[in-house]
mmCIF file of C-alpha atoms and ligand atoms in Angstrom:
data_model
loop_
_atom_site.group_PDB
_atom_site.id
_atom_site.type_symbol
_atom_site.label_atom_id
_atom_site.label_comp_id
_atom_site.label_asym_id
_atom_site.label_seq_id
_atom_site.Cartn_x
_atom_site.Cartn_y
_atom_site.Cartn_z
ATOM 1 C CA MET A 1 0.000 0.000 0.000
ATOM 2 C CA SER A 2 1.423 3.369 -0.879
ATOM 3 C CA GLY A 3 1.888 5.915 1.893
ATOM 4 C CA SER A 4 -0.658 8.259 0.390
ATOM 5 C CA GLU A 5 -3.484 5.770 -0.132
ATOM 6 C CA ARG A 6 -6.644 6.688 1.755
ATOM 7 C CA ILE A 7 -7.168 4.757 4.994
ATOM 8 C CA PRO A 8 -10.860 3.943 5.466
ATOM 9 C CA LEU A 9 -12.584 3.887 8.836
ATOM 10 C CA ALA A 10 -13.729 0.284 8.447
ATOM 11 C CA ARG A 11 -13.673 -2.500 5.911
ATOM 12 C CA PRO A 12 -15.261 -5.957 5.927
ATOM 13 C CA VAL A 13 -13.028 -8.986 5.414
ATOM 14 C CA LEU A 14 -14.750 -11.451 3.070
ATOM 15 C CA ALA A 15 -11.897 -13.855 2.541
ATOM 16 C CA GLY A 16 -13.577 -17.136 3.479
ATOM 17 C CA ARG A 17 -16.379 -19.128 1.832
ATOM 18 C CA GLU A 18 -18.703 -16.124 1.364
ATOM 19 C CA GLU A 19 -18.594 -16.293 -2.427
ATOM 20 C CA GLU A 20 -18.977 -20.082 -2.558
ATOM 21 C CA LEU A 21 -21.997 -20.101 -0.224
ATOM 22 C CA VAL A 22 -23.675 -17.123 -1.890
ATOM 23 C CA LEU A 23 -23.272 -18.894 -5.237
ATOM 24 C CA GLU A 24 -24.866 -21.998 -3.711
ATOM 25 C CA VAL A 25 -27.905 -19.883 -2.804
ATOM 26 C CA LEU A 26 -28.055 -18.236 -6.231
ATOM 27 C CA ARG A 27 -27.951 -21.610 -7.934
ATOM 28 C CA SER A 28 -30.587 -23.076 -5.618
ATOM 29 C CA GLY A 29 -33.104 -20.388 -6.564
ATOM 30 C CA MET A 30 -34.192 -20.126 -2.897
ATOM 31 C CA LEU A 31 -33.147 -16.594 -2.115
ATOM 32 C CA SER A 32 -35.271 -16.186 0.995
ATOM 33 C CA LEU A 33 -36.764 -18.569 3.585
ATOM 34 C CA GLY A 34 -34.560 -21.333 2.205
ATOM 35 C CA PRO A 35 -32.234 -23.708 4.064
ATOM 36 C CA MET A 36 -29.343 -21.232 4.594
ATOM 37 C CA LEU A 37 -31.384 -19.277 7.130
ATOM 38 C CA PRO A 38 -31.799 -22.075 9.726
ATOM 39 C CA ARG A 39 -28.225 -23.180 9.009
ATOM 40 C CA PHE A 40 -26.987 -19.720 9.927
ATOM 41 C CA GLU A 41 -29.188 -19.586 13.017
ATOM 42 C CA ARG A 42 -27.934 -22.966 14.253
ATOM 43 C CA ALA A 43 -24.297 -22.052 13.643
ATOM 44 C CA PHE A 44 -24.730 -18.754 15.498
ATOM 45 C CA ALA A 45 -26.545 -20.356 18.458
ATOM 46 C CA GLU A 46 -23.871 -23.019 18.686
ATOM 47 C CA ARG A 47 -21.105 -20.457 18.593
ATOM 48 C CA LEU A 48 -22.715 -18.462 21.379
ATOM 49 C CA GLY A 49 -23.672 -21.545 23.379
ATOM 50 C CA VAL A 50 -27.380 -20.688 23.478
ATOM 51 C CA GLY A 51 -30.424 -22.824 22.715
ATOM 52 C CA ASP A 52 -31.685 -20.851 19.734
ATOM 53 C CA ALA A 53 -31.195 -17.681 17.705
ATOM 54 C CA VAL A 54 -33.530 -15.929 15.272
ATOM 55 C CA ALA A 55 -31.966 -14.179 12.277
ATOM 56 C CA VAL A 56 -33.559 -10.896 11.213
ATOM 57 C CA SER A 57 -32.929 -8.090 8.753
ATOM 58 C CA SER A 58 -31.046 -5.780 11.153
ATOM 59 C CA GLY A 59 -29.901 -5.245 14.702
ATOM 60 C CA THR A 60 -32.709 -2.728 15.058
ATOM 61 C CA ALA A 61 -35.257 -5.385 14.058
ATOM 62 C CA ALA A 62 -33.755 -7.761 16.644
ATOM 63 C CA LEU A 63 -34.057 -5.064 19.331
ATOM 64 C CA HIS A 64 -37.652 -4.355 18.327
ATOM 65 C CA LEU A 65 -38.689 -8.012 18.540
ATOM 66 C CA ALA A 66 -36.920 -8.295 21.917
ATOM 67 C CA VAL A 67 -38.869 -5.293 23.236
ATOM 68 C CA ARG A 68 -42.062 -7.048 22.125
ATOM 69 C CA GLU A 69 -40.959 -10.260 23.822
ATOM 70 C CA LEU A 70 -40.455 -8.343 27.069
ATOM 71 C CA GLY A 71 -43.902 -6.819 26.669
ATOM 72 C CA TRP A 72 -42.621 -3.262 27.135
ATOM 73 C CA GLY A 73 -45.155 -0.745 25.891
ATOM 74 C CA ALA A 74 -47.204 2.336 26.691
ATOM 75 C CA GLY A 75 -46.695 3.534 30.256
ATOM 76 C CA ASP A 76 -43.469 1.558 30.706
ATOM 77 C CA GLU A 77 -40.150 3.226 31.402
ATOM 78 C CA VAL A 78 -36.918 1.477 30.513
ATOM 79 C CA VAL A 79 -33.621 2.680 31.959
ATOM 80 C CA THR A 80 -30.853 2.825 29.386
ATOM 81 C CA THR A 81 -27.659 4.582 28.366
ATOM 82 C CA PRO A 82 -27.475 7.774 26.313
ATOM 83 C CA LEU A 83 -24.023 6.768 25.028
ATOM 84 C CA SER A 84 -25.095 4.421 22.274
ATOM 85 C CA PHE A 85 -26.290 4.244 18.716
ATOM 86 C CA ILE A 86 -29.780 5.706 18.530
ATOM 87 C CA ALA A 87 -31.461 2.364 17.695
ATOM 88 C CA SER A 88 -30.920 1.141 21.255
ATOM 89 C CA SER A 89 -33.500 3.569 22.546
ATOM 90 C CA ASN A 90 -35.587 4.005 19.389
ATOM 91 C CA CYS A 91 -36.640 0.354 19.757
ATOM 92 C CA LEU A 92 -38.516 1.374 22.907
ATOM 93 C CA LEU A 93 -40.312 4.210 21.125
ATOM 94 C CA PHE A 94 -41.507 1.746 18.437
ATOM 95 C CA GLU A 95 -43.682 0.168 21.146
ATOM 96 C CA ASP A 96 -44.552 3.438 22.925
ATOM 97 C CA ALA A 97 -42.297 2.626 25.882
ATOM 98 C CA LEU A 98 -40.196 5.469 27.263
ATOM 99 C CA PRO A 99 -36.400 5.476 27.445
ATOM 100 C CA VAL A 100 -35.117 6.914 30.733
ATOM 101 C CA PHE A 101 -31.438 7.742 30.408
ATOM 102 C CA CYS A 102 -28.781 7.593 33.091
ATOM 103 C CA ASP A 103 -25.046 8.271 33.026
ATOM 104 C CA VAL A 104 -22.243 5.858 32.184
ATOM 105 C CA ASP A 105 -19.130 4.587 33.937
ATOM 106 C CA PRO A 106 -16.198 6.911 33.123
ATOM 107 C CA VAL A 107 -13.815 4.052 32.369
ATOM 108 C CA THR A 108 -15.915 1.415 30.600
ATOM 109 C CA LEU A 109 -18.499 3.859 29.154
ATOM 110 C CA THR A 110 -21.261 1.297 29.731
ATOM 111 C CA ILE A 111 -24.315 2.076 31.848
ATOM 112 C CA ASP A 112 -23.380 2.952 35.450
ATOM 113 C CA PRO A 113 -25.327 0.470 37.624
ATOM 114 C CA ALA A 114 -25.654 2.938 40.532
ATOM 115 C CA ALA A 115 -27.037 5.589 38.174
ATOM 116 C CA ALA A 116 -29.346 2.994 36.628
ATOM 117 C CA GLU A 117 -30.660 2.013 40.036
ATOM 118 C CA ALA A 118 -31.221 5.655 40.963
ATOM 119 C CA ALA A 119 -33.159 6.163 37.710
ATOM 120 C CA THR A 120 -35.652 3.373 38.419
ATOM 121 C CA GLY A 121 -39.090 4.217 39.732
ATOM 122 C CA SER A 122 -42.594 2.832 39.950
ATOM 123 C CA ALA A 123 -43.044 2.901 36.147
ATOM 124 C CA THR A 124 -39.747 1.137 35.403
ATOM 125 C CA ALA A 125 -40.412 -2.029 33.421
ATOM 126 C CA GLY A 126 -36.840 -2.920 32.562
ATOM 127 C CA LEU A 127 -33.194 -2.140 31.975
ATOM 128 C CA LEU A 128 -31.492 -1.928 28.610
ATOM 129 C CA PRO A 129 -27.688 -2.073 28.906
ATOM 130 C CA VAL A 130 -25.553 -1.690 25.786
ATOM 131 C CA HIS A 131 -22.167 -3.399 25.459
ATOM 132 C CA ILE A 132 -20.812 -0.275 23.844
ATOM 133 C CA PHE A 133 -17.670 -0.508 21.705
ATOM 134 C CA GLY A 134 -17.629 -4.243 22.537
ATOM 135 C CA TRP A 135 -16.967 -3.587 26.232
ATOM 136 C CA PRO A 136 -19.184 -5.673 28.568
ATOM 137 C CA ALA A 137 -21.778 -3.808 30.597
ATOM 138 C CA ALA A 138 -21.713 -4.634 34.321
ATOM 139 C CA MET A 139 -24.258 -7.412 33.870
ATOM 140 C CA GLY A 140 -23.967 -8.913 37.367
ATOM 141 C CA ARG A 141 -25.093 -5.652 38.986
ATOM 142 C CA ILE A 142 -27.650 -4.889 36.283
ATOM 143 C CA GLU A 143 -29.272 -8.297 36.665
ATOM 144 C CA GLU A 144 -29.305 -7.934 40.469
ATOM 145 C CA ILE A 145 -31.158 -4.631 40.194
ATOM 146 C CA ALA A 146 -33.627 -6.147 37.733
ATOM 147 C CA GLU A 147 -34.202 -9.205 39.877
ATOM 148 C CA ALA A 148 -34.798 -7.149 43.010
ATOM 149 C CA ARG A 149 -37.492 -5.217 41.149
ATOM 150 C CA GLY A 150 -38.907 -8.110 39.164
ATOM 151 C CA ILE A 151 -38.231 -6.369 35.852
ATOM 152 C CA GLY A 152 -36.682 -7.550 32.574
ATOM 153 C CA VAL A 153 -33.297 -6.935 30.973
ATOM 154 C CA LEU A 154 -32.594 -6.544 27.269
ATOM 155 C CA GLU A 155 -28.956 -6.691 26.203
ATOM 156 C CA ASP A 156 -27.961 -4.633 23.207
ATOM 157 C CA ALA A 157 -25.033 -6.735 22.008
ATOM 158 C CA ALA A 158 -24.978 -5.174 18.528
ATOM 159 C CA GLN A 159 -21.302 -4.262 18.966
ATOM 160 C CA ALA A 160 -20.369 -7.189 21.165
ATOM 161 C CA LEU A 161 -20.069 -10.544 19.444
ATOM 162 C CA GLY A 162 -17.274 -12.258 21.388
ATOM 163 C CA THR A 163 -17.465 -9.958 24.441
ATOM 164 C CA VAL A 164 -17.070 -11.672 27.821
ATOM 165 C CA CYS A 165 -18.737 -10.332 30.995
ATOM 166 C CA ASP A 166 -17.319 -10.125 34.520
ATOM 167 C CA ASP A 167 -18.540 -13.616 35.439
ATOM 168 C CA GLY A 168 -16.879 -15.157 32.386
ATOM 169 C CA ARG A 169 -20.136 -15.539 30.412
ATOM 170 C CA GLN A 170 -20.492 -14.158 26.921
ATOM 171 C CA ALA A 171 -22.493 -11.009 26.306
ATOM 172 C CA GLY A 172 -25.859 -11.902 24.833
ATOM 173 C CA ALA A 173 -25.753 -15.477 26.148
ATOM 174 C CA ARG A 174 -26.991 -14.956 29.704
ATOM 175 C CA GLY A 175 -30.667 -15.835 29.359
ATOM 176 C CA ASN A 176 -31.773 -12.237 28.737
ATOM 177 C CA PRO A 177 -33.181 -11.461 25.314
ATOM 178 C CA ALA A 178 -30.285 -9.997 23.335
ATOM 179 C CA ALA A 179 -29.728 -8.372 19.950
ATOM 180 C CA PHE A 180 -26.671 -8.635 17.690
ATOM 181 C CA ALA A 181 -26.046 -6.660 14.492
ATOM 182 C CA PHE A 182 -24.182 -7.485 11.286
ATOM 183 C CA TYR A 183 -23.693 -4.231 9.379
ATOM 184 C CA ALA A 184 -20.464 -4.245 7.390
ATOM 185 C CA ASN A 185 -18.296 -2.668 10.115
ATOM 186 C CA LYS A 186 -19.240 -5.203 12.794
ATOM 187 C CA GLN A 187 -17.142 -8.126 14.122
ATOM 188 C CA MET A 188 -18.936 -10.243 11.522
ATOM 189 C CA THR A 189 -21.189 -9.056 8.745
ATOM 190 C CA THR A 190 -24.043 -10.107 6.508
ATOM 191 C CA GLY A 191 -24.096 -6.721 4.752
ATOM 192 C CA GLU A 192 -27.159 -5.798 6.778
ATOM 193 C CA GLY A 193 -28.615 -8.151 9.336
ATOM 194 C CA GLY A 194 -29.206 -8.991 12.949
ATOM 195 C CA MET A 195 -29.791 -11.824 15.363
ATOM 196 C CA LEU A 196 -32.212 -12.063 18.238
ATOM 197 C CA VAL A 197 -31.268 -14.394 21.051
ATOM 198 C CA PRO A 198 -34.673 -15.091 22.590
ATOM 199 C CA SER A 199 -35.102 -16.062 26.223
ATOM 200 C CA GLY A 200 -36.795 -19.369 25.418
ATOM 201 C CA PRO A 201 -38.503 -21.546 22.781
ATOM 202 C CA GLU A 202 -41.882 -19.826 23.084
ATOM 203 C CA TRP A 203 -40.291 -16.482 22.263
ATOM 204 C CA ALA A 204 -38.203 -17.926 19.462
ATOM 205 C CA ALA A 205 -41.410 -19.135 17.797
ATOM 206 C CA ALA A 206 -43.079 -15.751 18.328
ATOM 207 C CA ALA A 207 -40.094 -13.917 16.832
ATOM 208 C CA ARG A 208 -39.988 -16.234 13.803
ATOM 209 C CA SER A 209 -43.631 -15.455 13.216
ATOM 210 C CA GLU A 210 -43.273 -11.713 13.793
ATOM 211 C CA ARG A 211 -40.310 -11.396 11.444
ATOM 212 C CA ASN A 212 -42.473 -12.990 8.765
ATOM 213 C CA GLN A 213 -45.662 -10.906 8.853
ATOM 214 C CA GLY A 214 -47.181 -12.820 11.758
ATOM 215 C CA ARG A 215 -47.374 -16.202 10.069
ATOM 216 C CA ALA A 216 -47.204 -19.367 12.166
ATOM 217 C CA PRO A 217 -45.054 -22.130 10.657
ATOM 218 C CA ASN A 218 -47.991 -24.505 10.224
ATOM 219 C CA MET A 219 -50.316 -21.941 8.680
ATOM 220 C CA LYS A 220 -51.313 -21.877 5.105
ATOM 221 C CA PHE A 221 -49.725 -19.353 2.777
ATOM 222 C CA MET A 222 -51.003 -15.861 3.563
ATOM 223 C CA ASP A 223 -52.658 -16.788 6.836
ATOM 224 C CA HIS A 224 -51.693 -14.609 9.756
ATOM 225 C CA ASP A 225 -52.551 -14.878 13.438
ATOM 226 C CA ARG A 226 -50.641 -11.938 14.923
ATOM 227 C CA LEU A 227 -49.210 -8.562 14.018
ATOM 228 C CA GLY A 228 -45.940 -9.023 12.234
ATOM 229 C CA PHE A 229 -43.315 -7.259 10.163
ATOM 230 C CA ASN A 230 -41.054 -8.024 7.275
ATOM 231 C CA TYR A 231 -37.836 -8.479 9.233
ATOM 232 C CA ARG A 232 -36.599 -11.425 7.176
ATOM 233 C CA LEU A 233 -32.925 -11.988 6.474
ATOM 234 C CA THR A 234 -32.356 -13.353 2.970
ATOM 235 C CA ASP A 235 -30.552 -16.645 2.348
ATOM 236 C CA LEU A 236 -27.897 -14.663 0.477
ATOM 237 C CA GLN A 237 -27.169 -12.747 3.670
ATOM 238 C CA ALA A 238 -27.360 -15.913 5.787
ATOM 239 C CA ALA A 239 -24.782 -17.519 3.466
ATOM 240 C CA ILE A 240 -22.374 -14.625 4.100
ATOM 241 C CA GLY A 241 -23.063 -14.975 7.814
ATOM 242 C CA ILE A 242 -22.196 -18.685 7.834
ATOM 243 C CA ALA A 243 -18.902 -18.006 6.075
ATOM 244 C CA GLN A 244 -18.096 -15.179 8.475
ATOM 245 C CA LEU A 245 -18.867 -17.347 11.500
ATOM 246 C CA GLU A 246 -16.543 -20.044 10.191
ATOM 247 C CA ARG A 247 -13.686 -17.538 10.490
ATOM 248 C CA LEU A 248 -14.885 -15.565 13.476
ATOM 249 C CA ASP A 249 -11.985 -16.495 15.769
ATOM 250 C CA GLU A 250 -9.532 -15.362 13.133
ATOM 251 C CA LEU A 251 -11.438 -12.112 12.547
ATOM 252 C CA LEU A 252 -11.637 -11.350 16.269
ATOM 253 C CA ALA A 253 -7.943 -12.126 16.789
ATOM 254 C CA ALA A 254 -7.008 -9.863 13.884
ATOM 255 C CA ARG A 255 -9.047 -7.039 15.452
ATOM 256 C CA SER A 256 -7.296 -7.551 18.796
ATOM 257 C CA GLU A 257 -3.915 -7.372 17.077
ATOM 258 C CA VAL A 258 -4.741 -4.048 15.466
ATOM 259 C CA ALA A 259 -6.019 -2.704 18.800
ATOM 260 C CA ALA A 260 -2.814 -3.833 20.542
ATOM 261 C CA ALA A 261 -0.686 -2.127 17.896
ATOM 262 C CA TYR A 262 -2.642 1.128 18.276
ATOM 263 C CA GLY A 263 -2.331 0.854 22.076
ATOM 264 C CA GLU A 264 1.448 0.495 21.887
ATOM 265 C CA ARG A 265 1.973 3.328 19.431
ATOM 266 C CA LEU A 266 -0.344 5.691 21.291
ATOM 267 C CA ALA A 267 1.243 4.846 24.666
ATOM 268 C CA GLU A 268 4.579 5.879 23.132
ATOM 269 C CA LEU A 269 2.973 9.261 22.516
ATOM 270 C CA GLY A 270 2.131 9.476 26.200
ATOM 271 C CA ALA A 271 -1.549 8.477 25.914
ATOM 272 C CA ALA A 272 -3.006 7.560 29.317
ATOM 273 C CA PRO A 273 -4.886 4.332 30.114
ATOM 274 C CA ALA A 274 -8.651 4.804 30.503
ATOM 275 C CA GLY A 275 -9.421 6.060 34.001
ATOM 276 C CA GLU A 276 -5.939 7.548 34.492
ATOM 277 C CA GLY A 277 -4.118 10.687 33.443
ATOM 278 C CA ASP A 278 -5.115 14.335 33.325
ATOM 279 C CA PRO A 279 -7.828 16.058 31.308
ATOM 280 C CA GLY A 280 -5.032 17.288 29.031
ATOM 281 C CA ASP A 281 -4.117 13.720 28.037
ATOM 282 C CA LEU A 282 -5.033 11.649 25.069
ATOM 283 C CA VAL A 283 -6.819 8.645 26.636
ATOM 284 C CA LEU A 284 -6.818 5.036 25.428
ATOM 285 C CA PRO A 285 -9.822 2.694 25.389
ATOM 286 C CA ALA A 286 -10.295 0.547 28.526
ATOM 287 C CA SER A 287 -8.279 -2.662 28.629
ATOM 288 C CA ASP A 288 -9.411 -6.128 29.716
ATOM 289 C CA ARG A 289 -10.014 -6.434 33.443
ATOM 290 C CA GLY A 290 -10.468 -9.621 35.512
ATOM 291 C CA LYS A 291 -12.668 -11.919 33.441
ATOM 292 C CA GLU A 292 -14.008 -9.045 31.334
ATOM 293 C CA ARG A 293 -12.912 -9.212 27.715
ATOM 294 C CA ARG A 294 -13.604 -6.583 25.116
ATOM 295 C CA SER A 295 -14.425 -7.800 21.646
ATOM 296 C CA TRP A 296 -12.862 -5.057 19.572
ATOM 297 C CA PHE A 297 -15.444 -3.316 17.406
ATOM 298 C CA VAL A 298 -14.033 0.184 16.984
ATOM 299 C CA TYR A 299 -10.908 1.945 18.200
ATOM 300 C CA VAL A 300 -12.015 5.108 19.971
ATOM 301 C CA VAL A 301 -9.676 7.446 21.815
ATOM 302 C CA ARG A 302 -10.486 10.483 23.943
ATOM 303 C CA LEU A 303 -8.704 13.587 22.731
ATOM 304 C CA PRO A 304 -7.198 15.941 25.291
ATOM 305 C CA THR A 305 -9.824 18.233 26.809
ATOM 306 C CA GLY A 306 -9.975 21.406 24.813
ATOM 307 C CA ALA A 307 -8.645 19.854 21.587
ATOM 308 C CA ASP A 308 -10.630 20.904 18.547
ATOM 309 C CA ARG A 309 -12.000 17.437 17.808
ATOM 310 C CA ASP A 310 -13.804 18.357 14.602
ATOM 311 C CA GLY A 311 -10.722 20.260 13.449
ATOM 312 C CA VAL A 312 -8.609 17.136 14.088
ATOM 313 C CA ILE A 313 -11.051 15.066 12.012
ATOM 314 C CA GLY A 314 -10.839 17.621 9.189
ATOM 315 C CA GLU A 315 -7.026 17.585 9.310
ATOM 316 C CA LEU A 316 -6.912 13.776 9.282
ATOM 317 C CA ASP A 317 -9.316 13.802 6.345
ATOM 318 C CA SER A 318 -7.112 16.167 4.378
ATOM 319 C CA ARG A 319 -4.210 13.762 5.030
ATOM 320 C CA GLY A 320 -6.179 10.792 3.654
ATOM 321 C CA ILE A 321 -7.363 9.290 6.939
ATOM 322 C CA ASP A 322 -11.011 8.656 7.817
ATOM 323 C CA ALA A 323 -11.969 9.358 11.421
ATOM 324 C CA ARG A 324 -15.315 10.070 13.069
ATOM 325 C CA PRO A 325 -16.803 11.666 16.161
ATOM 326 C CA TYR A 326 -18.092 8.466 17.723
ATOM 327 C CA LEU A 327 -20.448 8.559 19.203
ATOM 328 C CA PRO A 328 -22.917 11.388 19.777
ATOM 329 C CA CYS A 329 -25.183 11.133 22.829
ATOM 330 C CA ILE A 330 -28.709 9.999 22.016
ATOM 331 C CA HIS A 331 -30.344 12.494 24.381
ATOM 332 C CA LEU A 332 -28.697 15.390 22.533
ATOM 333 C CA SER A 333 -30.092 14.423 19.129
ATOM 334 C CA ASP A 334 -32.761 16.771 17.790
ATOM 335 C CA LEU A 335 -35.271 13.914 17.899
ATOM 336 C CA TYR A 336 -34.847 13.218 21.612
ATOM 337 C CA ARG A 337 -34.560 16.867 22.594
ATOM 338 C CA GLU A 338 -37.906 17.388 20.956
ATOM 339 C CA LEU A 339 -39.577 14.186 22.137
ATOM 340 C CA LEU A 340 -38.299 13.996 25.697
ATOM 341 C CA GLY A 341 -37.045 17.507 26.387
ATOM 342 C CA THR A 342 -33.542 16.227 27.106
ATOM 343 C CA ARG A 343 -30.664 18.710 27.143
ATOM 344 C CA GLU A 344 -26.948 19.280 27.721
ATOM 345 C CA GLY A 345 -25.616 18.756 31.221
ATOM 346 C CA GLN A 346 -27.903 15.880 32.197
ATOM 347 C CA PHE A 347 -25.309 13.106 31.786
ATOM 348 C CA PRO A 348 -21.908 14.750 32.198
ATOM 349 C CA VAL A 349 -19.745 11.622 31.890
ATOM 350 C CA ALA A 350 -21.361 10.494 28.646
ATOM 351 C CA GLU A 351 -21.388 14.025 27.270
ATOM 352 C CA GLU A 352 -17.749 14.706 28.093
ATOM 353 C CA PHE A 353 -16.666 11.442 26.475
ATOM 354 C CA SER A 354 -18.799 12.150 23.451
ATOM 355 C CA ARG A 355 -17.255 15.602 22.951
ATOM 356 C CA ARG A 356 -13.720 14.184 23.104
ATOM 357 C CA SER A 357 -14.254 10.891 21.271
ATOM 358 C CA LEU A 358 -12.477 10.069 18.057
ATOM 359 C CA ALA A 359 -12.850 6.755 16.190
ATOM 360 C CA LEU A 360 -9.716 5.892 14.232
ATOM 361 C CA PRO A 361 -9.550 3.587 11.176
ATOM 362 C CA PHE A 362 -10.035 0.058 12.478
ATOM 363 C CA TYR A 363 -10.574 -3.288 10.775
ATOM 364 C CA PRO A 364 -8.991 -6.757 10.770
ATOM 365 C CA GLY A 365 -5.711 -6.696 8.899
ATOM 366 C CA LEU A 366 -5.251 -2.918 8.970
ATOM 367 C CA PRO A 367 -1.554 -2.842 8.010
ATOM 368 C CA GLU A 368 1.080 -1.803 10.552
ATOM 369 C CA ALA A 369 2.229 0.896 8.130
ATOM 370 C CA SER A 370 -1.278 2.381 8.137
ATOM 371 C CA ILE A 371 -1.431 2.271 11.937
ATOM 372 C CA ASP A 372 1.925 4.079 12.055
ATOM 373 C CA ARG A 373 0.659 6.641 9.585
ATOM 374 C CA VAL A 374 -2.569 7.282 11.524
ATOM 375 C CA VAL A 375 -0.708 7.659 14.824
ATOM 376 C CA GLY A 376 2.031 9.775 13.254
ATOM 377 C CA GLU A 377 -0.458 12.162 11.666
ATOM 378 C CA LEU A 378 -2.544 12.350 14.843
ATOM 379 C CA ALA A 379 0.600 13.141 16.841
ATOM 380 C CA ASP A 380 1.569 15.798 14.347
ATOM 381 C CA ILE A 381 -1.867 17.387 14.466
ATOM 382 C CA LEU A 382 -1.928 17.328 18.258
ATOM 383 C CA GLY A 383 1.574 18.738 18.310
ATOM 384 C CA ARG A 384 3.230 15.763 19.908
ATOM 385 C CA ASP A 385 6.329 13.840 18.964
ATOM 386 C CA SER A 386 5.496 10.238 18.101
ATOM 387 C CA ARG A 387 9.152 9.217 18.048
ATOM 388 C CA SER A 388 10.085 10.225 21.590
HETATM 389 C C1 PLP B 401 -25.335 -0.297 19.874
HETATM 390 C C2 PLP B 401 -26.124 -0.550 18.634
HETATM 391 N N1 PLP B 401 -27.411 -0.920 18.735
HETATM 392 C C3 PLP B 401 -28.148 -1.178 17.647
HETATM 393 C C4 PLP B 401 -27.636 -1.066 16.378
HETATM 394 C C5 PLP B 401 -28.541 -1.276 15.213
HETATM 395 O O1 PLP B 401 -28.102 -2.250 14.321
HETATM 396 P P1 PLP B 401 -28.502 -2.161 12.760
HETATM 397 O O2 PLP B 401 -27.768 -1.012 12.175
HETATM 398 O O3 PLP B 401 -28.088 -3.483 12.221
HETATM 399 O O4 PLP B 401 -29.973 -1.980 12.716
HETATM 400 C C6 PLP B 401 -26.310 -0.695 16.213
HETATM 401 C C7 PLP B 401 -25.722 -0.549 14.875
HETATM 402 O O5 PLP B 401 -24.630 -0.078 14.697
HETATM 403 C C8 PLP B 401 -25.525 -0.426 17.368
HETATM 404 O O6 PLP B 401 -24.251 -0.028 17.263
#
């Protein structure tokens, strides 16, 4: 790769049997509701060590069906994090439930259990933690709070395939309904797609019906016994998913390698570990802790307080490097300000992170030379010496 080639933010790696399996689907003529779909679901469930998994057209669709499984609706409040992709709270609005935000832990950036507990009240029907950036939410504490109140938990594991929680169990495989997502920048992709891990066989059957316009498996064509949607994943997408799963360990390991290389280079610049350092420091993402394991989804650093983050992004762009402000707080979007009256200052930890956050190019196999170039340019822009 030449030194001046553009470095993208993300890139899928489709180097396994994707083409072969997609061709198999094309030649079979069964592009949707064919045999690849259950094959993909079985392979995913096996990989996660859960009883069943229901493939759908997106992570958002998986979240929506999970909200329906939990029965959250009008009059219900669900406590969740504002530091997430907007779909993790929009899924509540789809069913007229109300997201109630609380602040996040300053190191892990996942929902702060104490803040979550303080945000619960008589209308609270559940908790919706997000394993943001592939870091595990504090599930032990979250589940304790839910159990004490007799309310449900929905895990947004869209960014967390391969994430391990503090008790050594995988995110999304704990018996709570959980949603995974397979957009092209995720740990594995189907182009677009998602997976619902239901909490039991009854809910798996309901989700399979709801993703397919409310049809029951034994019903005649065009007979419907419940409200449903078109949340189907095609067999072409399922074929890509099977091939990606076959190489998941390799893909995850390659992501970890890139993250480790970034960590080393940035530490040489004087970047501080998450939770340490001064406001004037560049801060690294949190590292593994006890049994907690991050599954690397994105590489997001915190710029020094006061740095012109958008200016840095513009500079990187002019030097051929894609970077993004990742991610904005949900409660500060125009939609939520208008709907819920949320405003700046409500969740200072999430807001401060969000202002300083910068996602750097990150994908399996990102070459060392590109990592060096990104870090070198960032150092130059921030006025630091990357060689000292
Ligand atoms: C935390 C989180 N939740 C939900 C989603 C929604 O997934 P999808 O884009 O597949 O609908 C995403 C997608 O990036 C996400 O990051």
